[in-house]
Amino acid sequence: MSRRTAPTAVRWSGYVAVAVLFAIACAFLSHWQFERNESRAAELELVDRNYDAVPVGLADLVPEGSTLDPEDEWHPVVMTGEYLPADQLLVRNRPHGGTAAFEVLVPFRLEDGRILIVDRGWVPPGESSREPDAVAAPPEGTVEVTVRLRPGEALTSSGESVDGGQIPTINLPLIAAVVADGERVEQSAYGALVSEQPAPATTLGALDDPSADPGPHLSYAIQWILFAIMGFVFIGYMIRTEIRARRDDDEDDEKPADTTGPIARRRRDHDADAEDALVDALGR
């Protein structure tokens, strides 16, 4: 290997190494997006299977002493009992109606004594924005309620807790700690309201249906694969460009001097004139 070739080979090896590392990173990101797409597809399939299923009793899905099976999320449950409006809580900063709304949580005591937290809907912020102007009361007395089961939410990273009857998230252990008979509160699930019988005099804003958007994960995964391929194409283009430039330089170095062109002819004429002038000078 010549001295000229050695640095070039090292440089090209560096190009290829960069392309390989870039492709590995793209493969990792593509795999991550494929996994997210699969997870989102599973979520959509779960909603499609459970959302409009026939309502069953709470004990059929969450027997006392057990927890909600993730495969039963969104499944409708019908219950008979009474609301406990004295322990009503508001979940702040919920995105409804283009505002930072409040969701209204009311404990619901079943006939067997268990308590399920029911998210009855939402209300817009009031003029002060720190609390709503009014919250419609739930039906009084014995009520038949249909809800869809949802798992509880985690606390915020800031560690916020109950503040003036408001909470940052639907964290069921936190709620159980502040409501009456908290030991009877179901802590693995709460209910998103579907219907109430009898209906209340004033209804709250209905909770949004879950999104059916699969998200951009599949397209992102394919894009990362294309980026990896483009990385190799770009490196190949750079190497080919260098080879072509070197070939042109080598051809220029090997080309013989031009002895017939106009420049060469002018040089010969100039030399002849100089010789004639020298002969004339000597003849004198």
Coordinates of C-alpha atoms in Angstrom, one line a residue:
M1 CA 0.0 0.0 0.0
S2 CA 1.5 3.3 -1.0
R3 CA 1.9 6.3 1.3
R4 CA -0.8 8.1 -0.6
T5 CA -3.3 5.2 -0.3
A6 CA -2.8 4.5 3.4
P7 CA -4.3 7.8 4.7
T8 CA -7.2 7.4 2.3
A9 CA -8.0 3.9 3.5
V10 CA -8.0 5.1 7.1
R11 CA -10.3 8.0 6.3
W12 CA -12.7 5.7 4.4
S13 CA -12.7 3.3 7.3
G14 CA -13.7 6.2 9.5
Y15 CA -16.5 7.0 7.2
V16 CA -17.8 3.5 7.3
A17 CA -17.5 3.3 11.1
V18 CA -19.5 6.5 11.4
A19 CA -22.2 5.0 9.1
V20 CA -22.3 1.8 11.1
L21 CA -22.7 3.6 14.4
F22 CA -25.4 5.8 13.0
A23 CA -27.2 2.7 11.6
I24 CA -27.0 1.1 15.1
A25 CA -28.5 4.2 16.7
C26 CA -31.2 4.3 14.0
A27 CA -32.0 0.6 14.5
F28 CA -32.4 1.1 18.3
L29 CA -34.7 4.0 17.8
S30 CA -36.7 2.2 15.1
H31 CA -37.1 -0.8 17.4
W32 CA -38.3 1.5 20.2
Q33 CA -40.9 3.0 17.9
F34 CA -42.1 -0.4 16.8
E35 CA -42.5 -1.4 20.5
R36 CA -44.5 1.8 21.1
N37 CA -46.7 1.0 18.1
E38 CA -47.3 -2.5 19.4
S39 CA -48.2 -1.1 22.8
R40 CA -50.6 1.4 21.4
A41 CA -52.2 -1.2 19.2
A42 CA -52.8 -3.4 22.3
E43 CA -54.4 -0.4 24.1
L44 CA -56.7 0.2 21.2
E45 CA -57.6 -3.5 21.0
L46 CA -58.4 -3.4 24.7
V47 CA -60.7 -0.4 24.4
D48 CA -62.4 -1.9 21.3
R49 CA -63.0 -5.2 23.2
N50 CA -64.2 -3.7 26.6
Y51 CA -65.6 -0.3 26.0
D52 CA -69.1 -1.3 24.8
A53 CA -69.2 -4.7 26.6
V54 CA -72.3 -5.7 28.6
P55 CA -72.1 -4.2 32.1
V56 CA -71.5 -6.6 34.9
G57 CA -71.3 -6.3 38.7
L58 CA -68.2 -4.9 40.3
A59 CA -67.7 -8.2 42.2
D60 CA -67.5 -10.0 38.8
L61 CA -64.4 -8.1 37.8
V62 CA -62.9 -6.9 41.1
P63 CA -63.9 -9.3 43.9
E64 CA -63.4 -7.8 47.4
G65 CA -59.8 -8.2 48.4
S66 CA -58.5 -8.5 44.8
T67 CA -57.3 -5.9 42.3
L68 CA -58.4 -4.8 38.8
D69 CA -57.0 -7.0 36.1
P70 CA -55.4 -4.8 33.4
E71 CA -57.4 -6.7 30.8
D72 CA -60.6 -5.5 32.4
E73 CA -59.9 -1.8 32.0
W74 CA -62.7 0.2 30.4
H75 CA -65.2 -2.6 31.1
P76 CA -68.6 -1.3 32.1
V77 CA -69.8 -2.1 35.6
V78 CA -73.3 -1.5 37.0
M79 CA -73.7 -0.8 40.7
T80 CA -76.5 0.1 43.1
G81 CA -75.9 2.2 46.2
E82 CA -75.6 5.8 47.2
Y83 CA -73.3 8.7 46.7
L84 CA -71.3 10.3 49.6
P85 CA -71.3 13.9 48.5
A86 CA -69.7 15.1 51.7
D87 CA -66.4 13.6 50.6
Q88 CA -66.5 15.0 47.1
L89 CA -63.1 16.0 45.6
L90 CA -62.0 18.0 42.6
V91 CA -59.2 16.9 40.4
R92 CA -57.6 20.1 39.0
N93 CA -55.9 20.9 35.7
R94 CA -57.8 18.4 33.6
P95 CA -57.9 19.2 29.8
H96 CA -61.5 19.5 28.9
G97 CA -63.3 22.0 26.7
G98 CA -60.0 23.8 25.9
T99 CA -59.6 24.8 29.6
A100 CA -57.8 23.5 32.7
A101 CA -61.0 22.0 34.0
F102 CA -61.9 20.2 37.2
E103 CA -63.1 16.6 37.3
V104 CA -65.6 15.7 40.0
L105 CA -64.9 12.7 42.2
V106 CA -67.6 11.4 44.5
P107 CA -67.3 8.2 46.6
F108 CA -70.1 5.7 45.9
R109 CA -71.1 3.2 48.6
L110 CA -72.4 -0.1 47.2
E111 CA -75.0 -2.2 49.0
D112 CA -72.3 -4.5 50.2
G113 CA -70.5 -1.6 51.9
R114 CA -67.6 -1.3 49.4
I115 CA -66.8 2.2 48.2
L116 CA -65.8 3.0 44.6
I117 CA -64.6 6.4 43.6
V118 CA -66.7 7.7 40.7
D119 CA -65.5 10.3 38.3
R120 CA -68.9 12.0 37.4
G121 CA -67.6 14.4 34.8
W122 CA -66.0 17.8 34.6
V123 CA -66.8 21.5 35.3
P124 CA -65.0 24.5 33.8
P125 CA -62.9 26.8 36.0
G126 CA -64.6 29.7 37.6
E127 CA -63.8 33.3 37.4
S128 CA -61.0 32.9 40.0
S129 CA -59.8 29.8 38.1
R130 CA -58.8 28.3 41.4
E131 CA -62.1 26.6 41.8
P132 CA -65.3 26.2 39.8
D133 CA -68.2 28.6 40.3
A134 CA -70.6 25.7 40.9
V135 CA -70.7 21.9 40.9
A136 CA -73.9 20.0 40.2
A137 CA -74.8 17.6 43.0
P138 CA -75.2 13.9 42.4
P139 CA -78.6 12.2 42.7
E140 CA -79.7 11.6 46.3
G141 CA -80.8 8.3 47.8
T142 CA -80.5 4.9 46.1
V143 CA -78.9 5.2 42.7
E144 CA -78.1 2.8 39.9
V145 CA -74.8 3.8 38.4
T146 CA -73.0 2.5 35.3
V147 CA -69.3 3.2 35.1
R148 CA -66.2 2.1 33.2
L149 CA -63.4 0.8 35.3
R150 CA -60.1 2.6 35.2
P151 CA -56.9 2.1 37.1
G152 CA -55.8 4.8 39.5
E153 CA -53.1 7.4 38.6
A154 CA -49.7 8.1 40.1
L155 CA -49.0 11.1 42.3
T156 CA -47.3 14.0 40.6
S157 CA -43.5 14.3 40.9
S158 CA -44.0 17.4 43.0
G159 CA -45.7 15.4 45.7
E160 CA -48.8 17.6 45.8
S161 CA -51.6 16.3 48.0
V162 CA -55.1 17.4 49.0
D163 CA -55.5 21.2 49.0
G164 CA -58.9 22.6 49.9
G165 CA -60.8 19.6 48.6
Q166 CA -58.7 19.5 45.4
I167 CA -56.2 16.9 44.3
P168 CA -53.6 16.8 41.5
T169 CA -54.4 13.3 40.2
I170 CA -56.8 10.4 40.7
N171 CA -54.5 8.7 43.2
L172 CA -56.7 6.2 45.0
P173 CA -54.5 5.7 48.1
L174 CA -54.4 9.4 48.6
I175 CA -58.2 9.7 48.2
A176 CA -58.7 6.8 50.6
A177 CA -56.6 8.6 53.2
V178 CA -58.8 11.7 53.2
V179 CA -62.4 10.4 52.8
A180 CA -64.6 8.8 55.5
D181 CA -64.5 5.0 55.7
G182 CA -61.3 5.1 53.6
E183 CA -60.5 1.5 54.5
R184 CA -63.5 0.5 52.4
V185 CA -62.4 2.4 49.3
E186 CA -61.4 0.3 46.3
Q187 CA -57.8 1.3 45.6
S188 CA -57.1 -0.6 42.4
A189 CA -59.8 1.0 40.3
Y190 CA -62.2 3.9 40.0
G191 CA -65.2 4.3 37.8
A192 CA -65.7 6.8 34.9
L193 CA -69.3 7.6 34.8
V194 CA -71.5 6.3 32.0
S195 CA -75.0 6.9 33.4
E196 CA -77.0 7.5 36.6
Q197 CA -80.6 6.4 37.4
P198 CA -82.3 8.5 38.5
A199 CA -80.6 11.2 36.4
P200 CA -79.5 14.3 38.3
A201 CA -81.2 17.6 37.9
T202 CA -78.0 19.1 36.3
T203 CA -75.4 17.1 34.5
L204 CA -71.7 17.7 34.4
G205 CA -69.6 17.8 31.3
A206 CA -69.2 14.3 29.9
L207 CA -65.8 12.6 30.0
D208 CA -64.1 12.2 26.7
D209 CA -64.0 8.9 24.9
P210 CA -60.6 7.4 24.6
S211 CA -58.7 8.4 21.5
A212 CA -58.7 5.9 18.6
D213 CA -55.5 7.5 17.1
P214 CA -52.8 4.8 16.7
G215 CA -50.2 7.6 16.8
P216 CA -47.2 8.2 14.6
H217 CA -45.0 5.4 16.0
L218 CA -45.1 3.1 12.9
S219 CA -44.2 5.9 10.5
Y220 CA -41.4 7.0 12.9
A221 CA -40.0 3.5 13.0
I222 CA -39.9 3.3 9.2
Q223 CA -38.3 6.7 9.0
W224 CA -35.4 5.6 11.3
I225 CA -34.8 2.6 9.0
L226 CA -34.6 5.0 6.0
F227 CA -32.2 7.3 7.8
A228 CA -29.9 4.3 8.4
I229 CA -29.9 3.4 4.7
M230 CA -29.4 7.1 3.7
G231 CA -26.3 7.2 6.0
F232 CA -24.6 4.4 4.0
V233 CA -25.7 5.9 0.7
F234 CA -24.1 9.2 1.8
I235 CA -20.9 7.6 2.8
G236 CA -20.8 5.7 -0.5
Y237 CA -21.3 8.9 -2.4
M238 CA -18.4 10.6 -0.5
I239 CA -16.1 7.7 -1.2
R240 CA -17.1 7.6 -4.9
T241 CA -16.5 11.3 -5.2
E242 CA -13.0 11.0 -3.8
I243 CA -12.2 8.1 -6.1
R244 CA -13.4 10.1 -9.1
A245 CA -11.4 13.2 -8.1
R246 CA -8.2 11.1 -7.6
R247 CA -8.6 9.4 -10.9
D248 CA -8.9 12.7 -12.7
D249 CA -5.7 13.9 -10.9
D250 CA -3.8 10.7 -11.9
E251 CA -4.8 11.2 -15.6
D252 CA -3.6 14.8 -15.5
D253 CA -0.2 13.6 -14.1
E254 CA 0.2 10.9 -16.7
K255 CA -0.7 13.1 -19.7
P256 CA 2.4 14.0 -21.9
A257 CA 3.4 17.5 -22.5
D258 CA 1.7 19.2 -25.5
T259 CA 4.2 20.0 -28.3
T260 CA 1.8 20.8 -31.0
G261 CA -0.6 23.2 -29.5
P262 CA -0.6 27.0 -30.0
I263 CA 1.3 27.7 -26.8
A264 CA 4.1 25.3 -27.9
R265 CA 4.1 26.9 -31.4
R266 CA 4.4 30.4 -30.0
R267 CA 7.3 29.2 -27.8
R268 CA 9.1 27.8 -30.9
D269 CA 8.6 31.0 -32.9
H270 CA 9.9 33.0 -30.1
D271 CA 13.0 30.9 -29.8
A272 CA 13.6 31.1 -33.6
D273 CA 13.4 34.9 -33.5
A274 CA 15.9 35.0 -30.7
E275 CA 18.3 32.8 -32.7
D276 CA 18.0 35.0 -35.8
A277 CA 18.7 38.1 -33.9
L278 CA 21.8 36.5 -32.4
V279 CA 23.1 35.5 -35.8
D280 CA 22.6 39.0 -37.2
A281 CA 24.5 40.5 -34.3
L282 CA 27.4 38.2 -34.8
G283 CA 27.5 38.8 -38.6
R284 CA 27.9 42.5 -38.1

